[in-house]
CSV table of C-alpha atoms in Angstrom, one decimal:
chain,number,residue,atom,x,y,z
A,1,UNK,CA,-7.6,-30.8,46.5
A,2,UNK,CA,-8.6,-30.6,42.9
A,3,UNK,CA,-5.8,-31.7,40.6
A,4,UNK,CA,-5.9,-30.9,36.9
A,5,UNK,CA,-3.8,-32.2,34.0
A,6,UNK,CA,-3.3,-30.8,30.5
A,7,UNK,CA,-1.9,-31.9,27.2
A,8,UNK,CA,0.4,-34.9,27.3
A,9,UNK,CA,0.4,-34.9,31.1
A,10,UNK,CA,-3.3,-35.4,30.9
A,11,UNK,CA,-3.0,-38.2,28.4
A,12,UNK,CA,-0.5,-40.1,30.5
A,13,UNK,CA,-2.4,-39.8,33.7
A,14,UNK,CA,-5.5,-40.8,31.9
A,15,UNK,CA,-7.9,-38.3,33.5
A,16,UNK,CA,-8.5,-34.5,33.1
A,17,UNK,CA,-8.9,-33.9,36.8
A,18,UNK,CA,-9.2,-35.7,40.1
A,19,UNK,CA,-10.0,-34.9,43.7
A,20,UNK,CA,-7.4,-36.2,46.1
A,21,UNK,CA,-6.8,-36.0,49.9
A,22,UNK,CA,-3.4,-34.6,50.5
A,23,UNK,CA,-1.4,-36.6,53.1
A,24,UNK,CA,-0.2,-34.7,56.1
A,25,UNK,CA,3.5,-34.8,55.2
A,26,UNK,CA,2.9,-33.2,51.7
A,27,UNK,CA,3.7,-29.5,52.1
A,28,UNK,CA,5.1,-28.3,48.7
A,29,UNK,CA,4.4,-28.8,45.1
A,30,UNK,CA,7.5,-31.0,44.9
A,31,UNK,CA,6.2,-33.2,47.8
A,32,UNK,CA,2.9,-33.6,46.0
A,33,UNK,CA,4.6,-34.7,42.8
A,34,UNK,CA,6.6,-37.3,44.7
A,35,UNK,CA,3.3,-38.5,46.2
A,36,UNK,CA,1.5,-38.6,42.9
A,37,UNK,CA,4.3,-40.6,41.3
A,38,UNK,CA,3.8,-43.3,44.0
A,39,UNK,CA,0.1,-43.7,43.2
A,40,UNK,CA,0.3,-45.9,40.1
A,41,UNK,CA,2.0,-46.5,36.8
A,42,UNK,CA,0.1,-43.8,34.9
A,43,UNK,CA,1.0,-41.0,37.4
A,44,UNK,CA,4.6,-42.3,37.4
A,45,UNK,CA,4.8,-42.1,33.6
A,46,UNK,CA,3.3,-38.6,33.6
A,47,UNK,CA,5.8,-37.2,36.0
A,48,UNK,CA,8.8,-39.2,34.7
A,49,UNK,CA,10.4,-36.2,33.0
A,50,UNK,CA,9.9,-34.1,36.2
A,51,UNK,CA,11.9,-31.1,34.9
A,52,UNK,CA,9.5,-30.8,31.9
A,53,UNK,CA,6.4,-30.4,34.1
A,54,UNK,CA,5.0,-26.9,34.8
A,55,UNK,CA,2.8,-26.2,37.7
A,56,UNK,CA,0.0,-23.7,38.5
A,57,UNK,CA,-1.5,-23.2,41.9
A,58,UNK,CA,-5.0,-21.7,41.9
A,59,UNK,CA,-4.3,-20.7,38.3
A,60,UNK,CA,-1.0,-18.9,38.9
A,61,UNK,CA,2.4,-20.3,37.8
A,62,UNK,CA,4.6,-21.6,40.6
A,63,UNK,CA,7.9,-23.5,41.0
A,64,UNK,CA,8.3,-26.9,42.6
A,65,UNK,CA,9.4,-25.5,45.9
A,66,UNK,CA,6.1,-23.5,46.3
A,67,UNK,CA,4.0,-24.2,49.4
A,68,UNK,CA,0.6,-25.7,48.7
A,69,UNK,CA,-0.9,-23.5,51.5
A,70,UNK,CA,-4.7,-23.4,51.2
A,71,UNK,CA,-4.8,-23.7,47.4
A,72,UNK,CA,-8.0,-25.4,46.2
A,73,UNK,CA,-6.7,-26.3,42.7
A,74,UNK,CA,-3.3,-27.4,41.3
A,75,UNK,CA,-2.6,-28.1,37.6
A,76,UNK,CA,0.3,-29.9,36.0
A,77,UNK,CA,1.1,-29.5,32.3
A,78,UNK,CA,4.0,-29.4,29.8
A,79,UNK,CA,5.8,-26.2,28.7
A,80,UNK,CA,3.2,-24.1,26.9
A,81,UNK,CA,3.1,-23.8,23.1
A,82,UNK,CA,0.3,-21.3,22.4
A,83,UNK,CA,0.5,-18.2,20.2
B,1,UNK,CA,-7.1,7.1,33.7
B,2,UNK,CA,-5.7,3.6,33.7
B,3,UNK,CA,-6.2,1.4,30.6
B,4,UNK,CA,-8.0,-1.9,31.0
B,5,UNK,CA,-6.9,-4.6,28.6
B,6,UNK,CA,-9.5,-6.5,26.6
B,7,UNK,CA,-8.7,-10.3,26.8
B,8,UNK,CA,-10.8,-13.0,25.1
B,9,UNK,CA,-10.3,-16.8,24.8
B,10,UNK,CA,-12.7,-18.2,22.2
B,11,UNK,CA,-13.1,-21.0,19.7
B,12,UNK,CA,-14.5,-18.8,16.9
B,13,UNK,CA,-12.4,-16.6,14.6
B,14,UNK,CA,-11.8,-12.9,15.4
B,15,UNK,CA,-12.1,-9.8,13.3
B,16,UNK,CA,-8.8,-7.9,13.5
B,17,UNK,CA,-10.2,-4.8,11.8
B,18,UNK,CA,-13.2,-4.5,14.2
B,19,UNK,CA,-10.8,-5.0,17.2
B,20,UNK,CA,-8.5,-2.3,16.0
B,21,UNK,CA,-11.4,0.1,15.3
B,22,UNK,CA,-12.6,-0.4,18.9
B,23,UNK,CA,-9.3,1.0,20.1
B,24,UNK,CA,-9.5,4.2,18.0
B,25,UNK,CA,-13.2,5.1,17.7
B,26,UNK,CA,-14.3,8.4,19.1
B,27,UNK,CA,-10.7,9.4,20.2
B,28,UNK,CA,-7.9,11.5,18.8
B,29,UNK,CA,-5.0,10.5,21.1
B,30,UNK,CA,-4.0,7.3,19.3
B,31,UNK,CA,-1.0,7.8,17.0
B,32,UNK,CA,0.1,4.2,16.5
B,33,UNK,CA,-1.5,0.8,16.3
B,34,UNK,CA,0.6,-2.3,16.1
B,35,UNK,CA,-1.4,-5.5,15.4
B,36,UNK,CA,0.1,-9.0,15.5
B,37,UNK,CA,-1.8,-11.9,14.0
B,38,UNK,CA,-0.5,-15.4,14.4
B,39,UNK,CA,-1.8,-18.0,11.9
B,40,UNK,CA,-1.7,-21.8,11.6
B,41,UNK,CA,0.9,-22.5,9.0
B,42,UNK,CA,1.8,-25.6,7.0
B,43,UNK,CA,4.6,-25.3,4.6
B,44,UNK,CA,4.9,-29.1,3.9
B,45,UNK,CA,1.2,-29.7,3.2
B,46,UNK,CA,1.1,-32.6,5.8
B,47,UNK,CA,-0.9,-30.8,8.5
B,48,UNK,CA,-4.7,-31.2,8.6
B,49,UNK,CA,-5.1,-29.0,11.7
B,50,UNK,CA,-3.6,-27.7,14.9
B,51,UNK,CA,-5.7,-28.6,18.0
B,52,UNK,CA,-5.3,-26.0,20.7
B,53,UNK,CA,-6.0,-27.2,24.2
B,54,UNK,CA,-6.2,-24.6,27.0
B,55,UNK,CA,-6.7,-24.2,30.7
B,56,UNK,CA,-10.1,-22.4,31.0
B,57,UNK,CA,-10.0,-19.7,33.5
B,58,UNK,CA,-6.2,-19.6,33.9
B,59,UNK,CA,-5.8,-18.8,30.2
B,60,UNK,CA,-7.8,-15.6,30.6
B,61,UNK,CA,-6.2,-14.8,33.9
B,62,UNK,CA,-2.6,-15.3,32.7
B,63,UNK,CA,-3.2,-13.3,29.5
B,64,UNK,CA,-4.7,-10.5,31.6
B,65,UNK,CA,-1.6,-10.6,33.9
B,66,UNK,CA,0.7,-10.3,30.9
B,67,UNK,CA,-1.4,-7.5,29.4
B,68,UNK,CA,-1.5,-5.6,32.7
B,69,UNK,CA,2.3,-5.8,32.9
B,70,UNK,CA,2.5,-4.4,29.4
B,71,UNK,CA,0.2,-1.5,30.4
B,72,UNK,CA,2.4,-0.8,33.4
B,73,UNK,CA,5.6,-0.8,31.3
B,74,UNK,CA,4.4,1.3,28.3
B,75,UNK,CA,2.2,4.3,27.9
B,76,UNK,CA,-0.6,2.6,26.0
B,77,UNK,CA,-4.1,3.9,25.1
B,78,UNK,CA,-5.5,0.4,24.6
B,79,UNK,CA,-4.5,-3.3,24.4
B,80,UNK,CA,-6.4,-6.3,23.1
B,81,UNK,CA,-5.6,-10.0,23.2
B,82,UNK,CA,-7.7,-12.7,21.6
B,83,UNK,CA,-6.6,-16.3,21.6
B,84,UNK,CA,-8.5,-19.1,20.0
B,85,UNK,CA,-8.8,-22.8,21.1
B,86,UNK,CA,-10.0,-25.9,19.4
B,87,UNK,CA,-9.1,-27.3,15.9
B,88,UNK,CA,-7.6,-24.7,13.6
B,89,UNK,CA,-6.8,-25.6,10.0
B,90,UNK,CA,-3.7,-24.2,8.1
B,91,UNK,CA,-4.3,-20.6,7.0
B,92,UNK,CA,-6.6,-19.7,9.8
B,93,UNK,CA,-6.0,-17.3,12.6
B,94,UNK,CA,-4.8,-18.4,16.1
B,95,UNK,CA,-4.0,-15.3,18.0
B,96,UNK,CA,-4.4,-11.5,17.8
B,97,UNK,CA,-2.6,-8.8,19.8
B,98,UNK,CA,-3.3,-5.1,19.2
B,99,UNK,CA,-1.4,-2.4,21.1
B,100,UNK,CA,-2.4,1.3,20.7
B,101,UNK,CA,-0.4,4.3,21.9
B,102,UNK,CA,0.3,7.9,21.1
B,103,UNK,CA,3.8,6.8,20.0
B,104,UNK,CA,4.9,4.0,17.8
B,105,UNK,CA,7.8,2.7,19.9
B,106,UNK,CA,5.5,1.9,22.8
B,107,UNK,CA,3.0,0.2,20.5
B,108,UNK,CA,5.7,-1.9,18.9
B,109,UNK,CA,7.4,-2.9,22.1
B,110,UNK,CA,4.2,-3.7,24.0
B,111,UNK,CA,2.9,-6.0,21.2
B,112,UNK,CA,6.2,-7.7,20.9
B,113,UNK,CA,6.5,-8.2,24.7
B,114,UNK,CA,3.0,-9.5,24.8
B,115,UNK,CA,3.6,-12.2,22.2
B,116,UNK,CA,6.9,-13.3,23.8
B,117,UNK,CA,5.3,-13.8,27.2
B,118,UNK,CA,2.1,-15.3,25.8
B,119,UNK,CA,4.2,-18.0,24.0
B,120,UNK,CA,6.0,-19.0,27.2
B,121,UNK,CA,3.4,-18.3,30.0
B,122,UNK,CA,-0.2,-18.6,28.6
B,123,UNK,CA,-1.6,-22.1,29.2
B,124,UNK,CA,-2.2,-23.3,25.7
B,125,UNK,CA,-0.9,-26.4,24.0
B,126,UNK,CA,-0.8,-27.3,20.4
B,127,UNK,CA,-1.3,-30.8,19.0
B,128,UNK,CA,-0.7,-31.5,15.3
B,129,UNK,CA,-3.2,-33.6,13.4
B,130,UNK,CA,-1.8,-34.9,10.1
B,131,UNK,CA,-3.5,-35.2,6.7
B,132,UNK,CA,-2.3,-38.8,6.6
B,133,UNK,CA,-4.2,-39.7,9.7
B,134,UNK,CA,-1.1,-40.9,11.4
B,135,UNK,CA,-1.0,-40.5,15.1
B,136,UNK,CA,-1.1,-36.8,16.2
B,137,UNK,CA,1.7,-35.4,18.3
B,138,UNK,CA,2.2,-32.5,20.7
B,139,UNK,CA,4.2,-29.5,19.5
B,140,UNK,CA,7.3,-29.1,21.6
B,141,UNK,CA,8.2,-25.8,23.2
B,142,UNK,CA,11.0,-24.0,21.5
B,143,UNK,CA,14.0,-22.7,23.5
B,144,UNK,CA,14.1,-19.6,21.2
B,145,UNK,CA,10.7,-18.6,22.7
B,146,UNK,CA,12.3,-18.6,26.2
B,147,UNK,CA,15.1,-16.5,24.9
B,148,UNK,CA,12.7,-14.1,23.3
B,149,UNK,CA,10.9,-13.7,26.6
B,150,UNK,CA,14.2,-13.2,28.5
B,151,UNK,CA,15.0,-10.2,26.4
B,152,UNK,CA,12.5,-8.2,28.4
B,153,UNK,CA,13.8,-9.2,31.8
B,154,UNK,CA,17.2,-7.6,31.2
B,155,UNK,CA,15.7,-4.2,30.6
B,156,UNK,CA,12.9,-4.7,33.1
B,157,UNK,CA,14.9,-4.1,36.4
B,158,UNK,CA,13.8,-0.5,36.7
B,159,UNK,CA,10.1,-1.4,37.2
C,1,UNK,CA,11.3,-16.8,-5.2
C,2,UNK,CA,12.0,-13.3,-4.2
C,3,UNK,CA,9.3,-11.2,-2.6
C,4,UNK,CA,8.2,-8.0,-4.3
C,5,UNK,CA,7.0,-5.2,-1.9
C,6,UNK,CA,3.7,-3.5,-2.6
C,7,UNK,CA,4.3,0.3,-2.2
C,8,UNK,CA,1.5,2.9,-2.7
C,9,UNK,CA,1.4,6.6,-2.2
C,10,UNK,CA,-2.1,8.0,-2.3
C,11,UNK,CA,-4.4,10.7,-1.0
C,12,UNK,CA,-7.3,8.3,-0.3
C,13,UNK,CA,-7.6,6.2,2.9
C,14,UNK,CA,-6.5,2.6,2.9
C,15,UNK,CA,-8.1,-0.7,4.1
C,16,UNK,CA,-5.7,-2.4,6.5
C,17,UNK,CA,-7.8,-5.6,6.6
C,18,UNK,CA,-7.9,-5.9,2.8
C,19,UNK,CA,-4.1,-5.3,2.6
C,20,UNK,CA,-3.4,-7.9,5.2
C,21,UNK,CA,-5.8,-10.4,3.5
C,22,UNK,CA,-3.8,-9.9,0.2
C,23,UNK,CA,-0.7,-11.2,2.0
C,24,UNK,CA,-2.3,-14.4,3.2
C,25,UNK,CA,-4.9,-15.4,0.6
C,26,UNK,CA,-4.4,-18.8,-1.0
C,27,UNK,CA,-1.2,-19.6,1.0
C,28,UNK,CA,-0.4,-21.6,4.1
C,29,UNK,CA,3.2,-20.5,4.7
C,30,UNK,CA,2.4,-17.3,6.6
C,31,UNK,CA,2.6,-17.7,10.4
C,32,UNK,CA,2.8,-14.1,11.5
C,33,UNK,CA,1.5,-10.7,10.3
C,34,UNK,CA,2.6,-7.5,11.9
C,35,UNK,CA,0.7,-4.5,10.9
C,36,UNK,CA,1.5,-0.9,11.8
C,37,UNK,CA,-1.0,1.9,11.4
C,38,UNK,CA,0.1,5.5,12.0
C,39,UNK,CA,-2.8,8.0,12.7
C,40,UNK,CA,-3.1,11.7,12.8
C,41,UNK,CA,-3.4,12.5,16.5
C,42,UNK,CA,-4.5,15.6,18.4
C,43,UNK,CA,-4.4,15.4,22.2
C,44,UNK,CA,-5.0,19.1,22.8
C,45,UNK,CA,-7.9,19.6,20.4
C,46,UNK,CA,-6.1,22.5,18.6
C,47,UNK,CA,-5.3,20.7,15.3
C,48,UNK,CA,-7.7,20.9,12.4
C,49,UNK,CA,-5.6,18.8,10.1
C,50,UNK,CA,-2.1,17.7,9.1
C,51,UNK,CA,-1.2,18.5,5.6
C,52,UNK,CA,1.2,16.0,4.1
C,53,UNK,CA,3.4,17.2,1.3
C,54,UNK,CA,5.4,14.6,-0.6
C,55,UNK,CA,7.9,14.4,-3.5
C,56,UNK,CA,6.0,12.4,-6.2
C,57,UNK,CA,8.1,9.7,-7.8
C,58,UNK,CA,10.9,9.9,-5.1
C,59,UNK,CA,8.4,9.0,-2.3
C,60,UNK,CA,7.5,5.7,-4.1
C,61,UNK,CA,11.1,5.1,-5.1
C,62,UNK,CA,12.5,5.6,-1.6
C,63,UNK,CA,9.8,3.6,0.1
C,64,UNK,CA,10.5,0.8,-2.4
C,65,UNK,CA,14.3,1.0,-1.5
C,66,UNK,CA,13.6,0.8,2.2
C,67,UNK,CA,11.1,-2.1,1.7
C,68,UNK,CA,13.6,-4.0,-0.5
C,69,UNK,CA,16.3,-3.6,2.2
C,70,UNK,CA,13.8,-5.1,4.7
C,71,UNK,CA,13.2,-8.0,2.3
C,72,UNK,CA,16.9,-8.6,2.0
C,73,UNK,CA,17.4,-8.6,5.8
C,74,UNK,CA,14.4,-10.7,7.0
C,75,UNK,CA,12.8,-13.9,5.6
C,76,UNK,CA,9.5,-12.3,4.7
C,77,UNK,CA,6.6,-13.8,2.6
C,78,UNK,CA,5.1,-10.3,1.9
C,79,UNK,CA,5.5,-6.6,2.6
C,80,UNK,CA,3.1,-3.7,2.0
C,81,UNK,CA,3.6,0.0,2.6
C,82,UNK,CA,0.9,2.6,2.0
C,83,UNK,CA,1.5,6.3,2.7
C,84,UNK,CA,-1.1,9.0,2.3
C,85,UNK,CA,-0.6,12.6,1.3
C,86,UNK,CA,-2.8,15.7,1.4
C,87,UNK,CA,-4.9,17.0,4.3
C,88,UNK,CA,-5.6,14.4,7.0
C,89,UNK,CA,-7.8,15.4,10.0
C,90,UNK,CA,-7.2,14.0,13.5
C,91,UNK,CA,-8.3,10.4,14.0
C,92,UNK,CA,-7.6,9.4,10.3
C,93,UNK,CA,-4.9,7.1,9.0
C,94,UNK,CA,-1.6,8.3,7.6
C,95,UNK,CA,0.5,5.3,7.0
C,96,UNK,CA,0.3,1.5,6.9
C,97,UNK,CA,3.0,-1.1,7.0
C,98,UNK,CA,2.3,-4.8,7.0
C,99,UNK,CA,5.0,-7.4,7.2
C,100,UNK,CA,4.2,-11.1,6.8
C,101,UNK,CA,6.6,-14.0,7.5
C,102,UNK,CA,6.7,-17.6,8.7
C,103,UNK,CA,8.0,-16.4,12.0
C,104,UNK,CA,6.9,-13.6,14.3
C,105,UNK,CA,10.4,-12.1,15.0
C,106,UNK,CA,11.1,-11.4,11.3
C,107,UNK,CA,7.6,-9.8,10.9
C,108,UNK,CA,8.0,-7.6,14.0
C,109,UNK,CA,11.5,-6.5,13.2
C,110,UNK,CA,10.8,-5.8,9.5
C,111,UNK,CA,7.8,-3.6,10.3
C,112,UNK,CA,9.7,-1.8,13.0
C,113,UNK,CA,12.7,-1.2,10.7
C,114,UNK,CA,10.5,0.0,7.9
C,115,UNK,CA,8.8,2.6,10.1
C,116,UNK,CA,12.1,3.9,11.5
C,117,UNK,CA,13.6,4.4,8.0
C,118,UNK,CA,10.3,5.7,6.5
C,119,UNK,CA,10.3,8.4,9.2
C,120,UNK,CA,13.8,9.6,8.4
C,121,UNK,CA,14.2,8.9,4.7
C,122,UNK,CA,10.9,8.9,2.9
C,123,UNK,CA,10.2,12.4,1.4
C,124,UNK,CA,7.1,13.5,3.2
C,125,UNK,CA,6.6,16.7,5.3
C,126,UNK,CA,3.9,17.5,7.7
C,127,UNK,CA,2.3,20.9,8.2
C,128,UNK,CA,-0.1,21.6,11.0
C,129,UNK,CA,-3.3,23.5,10.4
C,130,UNK,CA,-4.9,24.8,13.5
C,131,UNK,CA,-8.6,25.0,14.5
C,132,UNK,CA,-8.0,28.6,15.4
C,133,UNK,CA,-7.0,29.5,11.9
C,134,UNK,CA,-3.7,30.8,13.1
C,135,UNK,CA,-0.7,30.5,10.8
C,136,UNK,CA,0.1,26.9,10.0
C,137,UNK,CA,3.6,25.6,10.8
C,138,UNK,CA,5.8,22.8,9.6
C,139,UNK,CA,6.4,19.9,12.0
C,140,UNK,CA,10.0,19.7,13.0
C,141,UNK,CA,12.0,16.4,12.6
C,142,UNK,CA,12.7,14.7,15.9
C,143,UNK,CA,16.1,13.6,16.9
C,144,UNK,CA,14.6,10.5,18.5
C,145,UNK,CA,13.6,9.4,15.0
C,146,UNK,CA,17.2,9.5,13.9
C,147,UNK,CA,18.2,7.4,16.9
C,148,UNK,CA,15.5,4.9,16.2
C,149,UNK,CA,16.8,4.5,12.6
C,150,UNK,CA,20.4,4.2,13.9
C,151,UNK,CA,19.5,1.1,16.0
C,152,UNK,CA,19.4,-0.9,12.8
C,153,UNK,CA,22.8,0.3,11.6
C,154,UNK,CA,24.7,-1.2,14.6
C,155,UNK,CA,23.3,-4.7,13.9
C,156,UNK,CA,23.5,-4.4,10.1
C,157,UNK,CA,27.2,-4.8,9.5
C,158,UNK,CA,26.9,-8.5,8.7
C,159,UNK,CA,24.8,-7.9,5.6
D,1,UNK,CA,19.0,21.3,-14.6
D,2,UNK,CA,15.6,20.9,-13.0
D,3,UNK,CA,15.6,22.2,-9.4
D,4,UNK,CA,12.8,21.2,-7.1
D,5,UNK,CA,12.0,22.5,-3.6
D,6,UNK,CA,9.7,21.1,-0.9
D,7,UNK,CA,8.1,22.2,2.4
D,8,UNK,CA,9.6,25.3,3.9
D,9,UNK,CA,12.4,25.4,1.5
D,10,UNK,CA,9.8,25.7,-1.3
D,11,UNK,CA,7.9,28.4,0.6
D,12,UNK,CA,11.1,30.4,1.1
D,13,UNK,CA,12.3,30.2,-2.5
D,14,UNK,CA,8.8,31.0,-3.6
D,15,UNK,CA,8.6,28.4,-6.5
D,16,UNK,CA,8.1,24.7,-6.6
D,17,UNK,CA,10.6,24.1,-9.3
D,18,UNK,CA,12.8,26.0,-11.7
D,19,UNK,CA,15.1,25.2,-14.7
D,20,UNK,CA,18.6,26.6,-14.3
D,21,UNK,CA,21.7,26.6,-16.4
D,22,UNK,CA,24.5,25.3,-14.2
D,23,UNK,CA,27.7,27.5,-14.4
D,24,UNK,CA,30.9,25.7,-15.5
D,25,UNK,CA,32.6,25.9,-12.1
D,26,UNK,CA,29.7,24.2,-10.2
D,27,UNK,CA,30.6,20.5,-9.8
D,28,UNK,CA,29.1,19.4,-6.5
D,29,UNK,CA,25.8,19.8,-4.6
D,30,UNK,CA,27.7,22.1,-2.2
D,31,UNK,CA,28.9,24.3,-5.1
D,32,UNK,CA,25.3,24.5,-6.4
D,33,UNK,CA,24.0,25.6,-3.0
D,34,UNK,CA,26.6,28.4,-2.9
D,35,UNK,CA,25.5,29.4,-6.4
D,36,UNK,CA,21.8,29.4,-5.6
D,37,UNK,CA,22.4,31.5,-2.4
D,38,UNK,CA,23.9,34.2,-4.6
D,39,UNK,CA,20.9,34.4,-6.9
D,40,UNK,CA,18.6,36.5,-4.7
D,41,UNK,CA,17.2,37.1,-1.2
D,42,UNK,CA,14.7,34.3,-1.4
D,43,UNK,CA,17.2,31.7,-2.3
D,44,UNK,CA,19.6,33.1,0.3
D,45,UNK,CA,16.8,32.8,3.0
D,46,UNK,CA,16.0,29.2,1.9
D,47,UNK,CA,19.5,28.0,2.3
D,48,UNK,CA,20.4,30.1,5.4
D,49,UNK,CA,20.4,27.1,7.7
D,50,UNK,CA,22.4,25.1,5.3
D,51,UNK,CA,23.0,22.1,7.7
D,52,UNK,CA,19.2,21.7,7.8
D,53,UNK,CA,18.9,21.2,4.1
D,54,UNK,CA,18.5,17.6,2.7
D,55,UNK,CA,19.3,16.9,-1.0
D,56,UNK,CA,18.2,14.3,-3.5
D,57,UNK,CA,19.9,13.9,-6.9
D,58,UNK,CA,17.6,12.2,-9.5
D,59,UNK,CA,15.4,11.1,-6.5
D,60,UNK,CA,18.1,9.5,-4.5
D,61,UNK,CA,19.4,11.0,-1.2
D,62,UNK,CA,22.9,12.4,-1.4
D,63,UNK,CA,25.3,14.4,0.8
D,64,UNK,CA,26.6,18.0,0.0
D,65,UNK,CA,29.9,16.6,-1.4
D,66,UNK,CA,28.1,14.5,-4.1
D,67,UNK,CA,29.1,15.2,-7.7
D,68,UNK,CA,26.2,16.6,-9.8
D,69,UNK,CA,27.4,14.4,-12.7
D,70,UNK,CA,24.8,14.1,-15.4
D,71,UNK,CA,21.8,14.3,-13.0
D,72,UNK,CA,18.7,15.9,-14.6
D,73,UNK,CA,16.9,16.7,-11.4
D,74,UNK,CA,18.0,17.9,-7.9
D,75,UNK,CA,15.7,18.5,-5.0
D,76,UNK,CA,16.2,20.5,-1.8
D,77,UNK,CA,14.0,20.0,1.3
D,78,UNK,CA,14.0,20.0,5.1
D,79,UNK,CA,14.5,16.8,7.3
D,80,UNK,CA,11.6,14.5,6.5
D,81,UNK,CA,8.6,14.2,8.9
D,82,UNK,CA,6.4,11.6,7.3
D,83,UNK,CA,5.0,8.5,8.9
């Protein structure tokens, strides 16, 4: 799965995007966040304030309990500040 | 005769007059045009520029979703949204929303609605670069923006 | 540093872009510009022109009173109102309101307020001239316009 | 006193403005309307739908019970339809 990061989430993880194999037990967005936090210190730092993280699955906003399904792309980012 | 919104995400500046003209030319059913322009502002003189990061693809898709919802809710004759990305110095344009309708209330409400949801749902993030060269910082989301967006949910249950 | 509204009543067309530019040039404290343009519309194809009669002197005075009230109620950096008179064919501009502020809510509300009160209090009257040459008739005031204006009275008791 | 008429009130009266001596008993806007209606058929027709008539005294909106005071100009017109 293609994972993308934006704004300060991107800066903390240290990469704009990465391709990861999703382990079998990871079914929801929340499961994936837990998995990502376990990868290394950078990911752990990025997801430290978990309630501040917004998620888009195939470019559509979703909540943490959303099923990953067959999505090809997931993105993590802070609350938006455009406009 | 459904209206298709015009949505653009670009680094270059926009021409509000040309965009408004596009919504009226050759037609006589437009009675009201409400245009919103958001600019980079710097009251303290400490800002060198705002840097706007965006999520390419999703930015256009999400703005189109918000615009389509506005078209469903109000009887519009046209709707245009342009959002810039990249470094934008104080005084320059950031975002443009133009709503056209036969009647002024629809045009006002649609433009207002669009800005409220754009602020909270369109994937753009602002970073402040300072004149002093000190470390730049991400602009924090404002809870007042969430409240502005929530105004429309209360009255939206009939859709 | 009180803001002085720019009010003009004229027969010639206006340039919305130039009026908006006047409110931002040389300053960096403007974050939001809301512009309303009201146009002569004719969905049925029967209208040759609207003729706008006005009360010279009072038109400017009343628009200035409404604009000054908007400036008292919202933190604006600038406010412009231009209203045309004379014969205006379908598709042409009738009225322009531009509100500038640091924040978008103030700009939206001030422009909306100004149009609501302009409709019910500014001394202008529209007469319809038909393509057929049949006798022209005065446009009747709409009760919805009174209701729009009343919205602001409910929330205005704290001023 | 200078009296001005606009829109269909003007068309019914037949003049744009007129200079009239105000009789001693006429104190309020309402008194003046009653007096004007008595002048001739045109004035009577113009003020027939009295509740539809709006009034400005020296270019400021007033109600029918307003005192004429020292005003130099009064205007009568239908509900406004600008914008």
